[in-house]
PDB file of C-alpha atoms in Angstrom:
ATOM      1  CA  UNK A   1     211.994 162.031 110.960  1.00  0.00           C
ATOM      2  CA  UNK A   2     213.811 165.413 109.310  1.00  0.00           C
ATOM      3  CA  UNK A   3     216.036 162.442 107.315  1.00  0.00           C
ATOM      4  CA  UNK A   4     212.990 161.019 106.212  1.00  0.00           C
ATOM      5  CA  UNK A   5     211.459 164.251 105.315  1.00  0.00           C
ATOM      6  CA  UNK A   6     214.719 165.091 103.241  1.00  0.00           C
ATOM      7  CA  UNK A   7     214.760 161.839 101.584  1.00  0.00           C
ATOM      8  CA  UNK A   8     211.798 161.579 100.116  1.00  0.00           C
ATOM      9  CA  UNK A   9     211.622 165.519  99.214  1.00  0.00           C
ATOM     10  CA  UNK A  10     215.332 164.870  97.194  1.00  0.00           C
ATOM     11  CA  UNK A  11     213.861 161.906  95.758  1.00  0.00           C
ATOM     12  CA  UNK A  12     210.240 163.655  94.354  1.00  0.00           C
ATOM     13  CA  UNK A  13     212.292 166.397  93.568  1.00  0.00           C
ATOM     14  CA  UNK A  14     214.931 164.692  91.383  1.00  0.00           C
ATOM     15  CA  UNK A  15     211.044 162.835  89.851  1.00  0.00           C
ATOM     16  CA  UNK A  16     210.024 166.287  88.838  1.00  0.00           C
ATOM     17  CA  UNK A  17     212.843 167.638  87.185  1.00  0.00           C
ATOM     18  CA  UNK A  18     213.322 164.599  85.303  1.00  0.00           C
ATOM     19  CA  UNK A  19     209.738 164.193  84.370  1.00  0.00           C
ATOM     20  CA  UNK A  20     209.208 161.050  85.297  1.00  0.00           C
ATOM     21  CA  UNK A  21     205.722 158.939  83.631  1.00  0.00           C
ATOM     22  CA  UNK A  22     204.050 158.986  87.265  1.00  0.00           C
ATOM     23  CA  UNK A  23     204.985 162.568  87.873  1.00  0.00           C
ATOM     24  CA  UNK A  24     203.595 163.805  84.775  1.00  0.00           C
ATOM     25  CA  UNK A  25     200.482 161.569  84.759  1.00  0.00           C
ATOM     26  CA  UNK A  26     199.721 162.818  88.496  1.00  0.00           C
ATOM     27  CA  UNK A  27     200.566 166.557  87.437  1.00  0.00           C
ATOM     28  CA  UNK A  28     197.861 166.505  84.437  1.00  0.00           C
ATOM     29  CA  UNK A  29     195.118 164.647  86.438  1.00  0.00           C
ATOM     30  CA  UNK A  30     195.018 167.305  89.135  1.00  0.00           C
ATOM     31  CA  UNK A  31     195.733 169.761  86.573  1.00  0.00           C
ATOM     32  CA  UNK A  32     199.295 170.923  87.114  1.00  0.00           C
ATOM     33  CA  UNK A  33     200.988 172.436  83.819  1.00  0.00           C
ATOM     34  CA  UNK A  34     203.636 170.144  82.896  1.00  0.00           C
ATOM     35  CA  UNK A  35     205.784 173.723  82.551  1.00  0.00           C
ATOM     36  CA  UNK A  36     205.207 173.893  86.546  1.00  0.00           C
ATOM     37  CA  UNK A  37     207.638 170.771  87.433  1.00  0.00           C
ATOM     38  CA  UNK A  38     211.062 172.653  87.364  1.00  0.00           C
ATOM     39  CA  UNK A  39     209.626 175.096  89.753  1.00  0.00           C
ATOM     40  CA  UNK A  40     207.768 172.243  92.093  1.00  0.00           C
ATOM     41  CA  UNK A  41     211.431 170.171  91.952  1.00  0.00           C
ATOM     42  CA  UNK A  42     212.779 173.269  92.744  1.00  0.00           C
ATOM     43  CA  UNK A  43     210.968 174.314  95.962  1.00  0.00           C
ATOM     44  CA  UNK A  44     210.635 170.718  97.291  1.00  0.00           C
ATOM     45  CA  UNK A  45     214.692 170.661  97.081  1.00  0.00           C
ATOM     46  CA  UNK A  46     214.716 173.950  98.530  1.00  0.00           C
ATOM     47  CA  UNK A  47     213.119 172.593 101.419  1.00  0.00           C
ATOM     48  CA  UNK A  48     215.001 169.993 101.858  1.00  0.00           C
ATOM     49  CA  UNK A  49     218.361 171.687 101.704  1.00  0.00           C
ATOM     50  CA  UNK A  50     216.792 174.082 104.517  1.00  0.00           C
ATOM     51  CA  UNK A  51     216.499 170.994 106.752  1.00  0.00           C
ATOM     52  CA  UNK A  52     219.746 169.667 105.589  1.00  0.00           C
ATOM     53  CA  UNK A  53     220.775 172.964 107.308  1.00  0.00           C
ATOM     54  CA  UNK A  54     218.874 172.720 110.390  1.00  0.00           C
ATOM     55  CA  UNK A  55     220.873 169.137 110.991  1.00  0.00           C
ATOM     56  CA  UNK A  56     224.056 171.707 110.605  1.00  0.00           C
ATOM     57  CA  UNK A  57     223.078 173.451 113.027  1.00  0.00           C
ATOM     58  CA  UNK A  58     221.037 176.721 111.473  1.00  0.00           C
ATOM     59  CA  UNK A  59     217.706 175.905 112.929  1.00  0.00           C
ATOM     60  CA  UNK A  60     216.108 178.569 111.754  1.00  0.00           C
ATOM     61  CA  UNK A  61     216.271 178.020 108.258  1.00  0.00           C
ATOM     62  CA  UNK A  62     214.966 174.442 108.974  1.00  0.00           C
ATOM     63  CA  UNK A  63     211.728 175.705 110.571  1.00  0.00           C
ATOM     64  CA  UNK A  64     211.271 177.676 107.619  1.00  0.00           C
ATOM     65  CA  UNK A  65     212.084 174.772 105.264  1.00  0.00           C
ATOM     66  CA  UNK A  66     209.774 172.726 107.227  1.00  0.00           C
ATOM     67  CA  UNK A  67     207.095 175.544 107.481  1.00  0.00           C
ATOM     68  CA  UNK A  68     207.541 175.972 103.566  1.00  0.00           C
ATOM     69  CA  UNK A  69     207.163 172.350 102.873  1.00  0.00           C
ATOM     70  CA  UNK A  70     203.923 172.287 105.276  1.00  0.00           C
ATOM     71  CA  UNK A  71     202.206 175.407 103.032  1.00  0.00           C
ATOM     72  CA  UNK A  72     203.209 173.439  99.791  1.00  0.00           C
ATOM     73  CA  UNK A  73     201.693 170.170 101.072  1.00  0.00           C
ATOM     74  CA  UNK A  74     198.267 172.016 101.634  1.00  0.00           C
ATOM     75  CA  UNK A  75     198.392 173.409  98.394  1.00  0.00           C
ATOM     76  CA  UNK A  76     199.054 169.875  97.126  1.00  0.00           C
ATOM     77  CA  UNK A  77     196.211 167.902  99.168  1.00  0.00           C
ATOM     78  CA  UNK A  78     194.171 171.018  98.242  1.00  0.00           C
ATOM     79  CA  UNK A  79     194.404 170.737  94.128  1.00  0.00           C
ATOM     80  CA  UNK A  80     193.650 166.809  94.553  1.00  0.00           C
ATOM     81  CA  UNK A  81     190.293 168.055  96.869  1.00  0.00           C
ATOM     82  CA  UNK A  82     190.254 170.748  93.758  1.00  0.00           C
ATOM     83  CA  UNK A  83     190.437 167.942  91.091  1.00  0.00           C
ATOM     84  CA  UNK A  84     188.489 165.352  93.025  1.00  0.00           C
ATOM     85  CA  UNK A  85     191.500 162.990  92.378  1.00  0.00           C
ATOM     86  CA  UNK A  86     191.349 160.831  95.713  1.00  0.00           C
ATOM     87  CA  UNK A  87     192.335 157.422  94.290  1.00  0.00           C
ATOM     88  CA  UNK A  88     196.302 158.605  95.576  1.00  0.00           C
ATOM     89  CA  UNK A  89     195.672 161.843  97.473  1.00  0.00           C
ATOM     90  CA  UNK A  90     197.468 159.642 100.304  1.00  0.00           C
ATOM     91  CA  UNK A  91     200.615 160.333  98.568  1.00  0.00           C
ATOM     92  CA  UNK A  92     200.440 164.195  98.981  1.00  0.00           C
ATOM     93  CA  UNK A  93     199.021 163.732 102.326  1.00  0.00           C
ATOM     94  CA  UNK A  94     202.216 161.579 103.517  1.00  0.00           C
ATOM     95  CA  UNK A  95     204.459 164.333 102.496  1.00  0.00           C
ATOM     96  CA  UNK A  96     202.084 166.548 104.574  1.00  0.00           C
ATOM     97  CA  UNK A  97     202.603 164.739 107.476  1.00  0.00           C
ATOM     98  CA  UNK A  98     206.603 164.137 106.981  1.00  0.00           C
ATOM     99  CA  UNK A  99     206.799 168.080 106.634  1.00  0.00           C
ATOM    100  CA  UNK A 100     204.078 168.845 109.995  1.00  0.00           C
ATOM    101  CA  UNK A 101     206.325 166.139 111.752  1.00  0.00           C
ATOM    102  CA  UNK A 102     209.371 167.879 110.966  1.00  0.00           C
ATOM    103  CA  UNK A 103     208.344 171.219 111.910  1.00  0.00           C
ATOM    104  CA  UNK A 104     206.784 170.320 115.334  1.00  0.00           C
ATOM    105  CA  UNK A 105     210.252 168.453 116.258  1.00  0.00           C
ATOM    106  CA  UNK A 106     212.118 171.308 114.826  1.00  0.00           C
ATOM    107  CA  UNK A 107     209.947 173.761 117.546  1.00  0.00           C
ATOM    108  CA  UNK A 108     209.920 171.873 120.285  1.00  0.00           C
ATOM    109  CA  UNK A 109     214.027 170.718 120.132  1.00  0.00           C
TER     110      UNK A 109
END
C-alpha cells in the first residue's frame, strides 16, 4: 500500500511540475492557478519522500507524510465539491484513500 501511495504521488508530482495538458485542464476547472503547480508537485513529492523514509525505517516522518498527504487530499476533494466538478472527483478521492490507507497501516505497524 505505502509503495502504491509513493508511486502514484512521484508520478502526479513529476505531472505537475511538468505541466502536463490533463494537469492543467483539471487545475483551471476547479480553479487552481496554474502558478500553484510547482508548489502542489512539490508537497505531493514531499510526501512521498516522507514515506520513502518510513520504509527506511524513520516512522515518524512517514506518519506525518501520510498525515500531510491525507489534509492535502481533503483540500483536493474539497475544491472539486467547491467547483462542482464531479465528472473525475474519483481521481482526488483515490489519492485520498491511498494516503488514509497509508497512515492507518503506518499507526497500527
Amino acid at each position: 500500500m505505502i509503495l502504491l501511495t509513493i508511486a502514484a504521488n512521484l508520478g502526479v508530482a513529476v505531472a505537475d511540475f511538468a505541466r502536463a495538458q490533463f494537469v492543467l485542464a483539471n487545475s483551471a476547472e476547479v480553479g487552481v492557478p496554474p502558478s500553484w503547480l510547482p508548489l502542489l508537485g512539490t508537497l505531493k513529492a514531499a510526501g512521498a519522500v516522507g514515506l520513502v523514509l518510513a520504509l527506511l525505517g524513520l516512522r515518524p516522518i512517514g506518519v506525518a507524510a501520510a498525515a500531510g498527504l491525507v489534509l492535502f487530499f481533503i483540500g483536493a476533494v474539497a475544491a472539486h465539491l467547491r467547483a462542482r466538478v464531479h465528472h473525475n472527483i474519483a481521481v482526488p478521492a483515490g489519492y485520498l484513500a491511498l494516503a488514509a490507507a497509508s497512515l492507518v497501516f503506518l499507526l497500527v505497524q
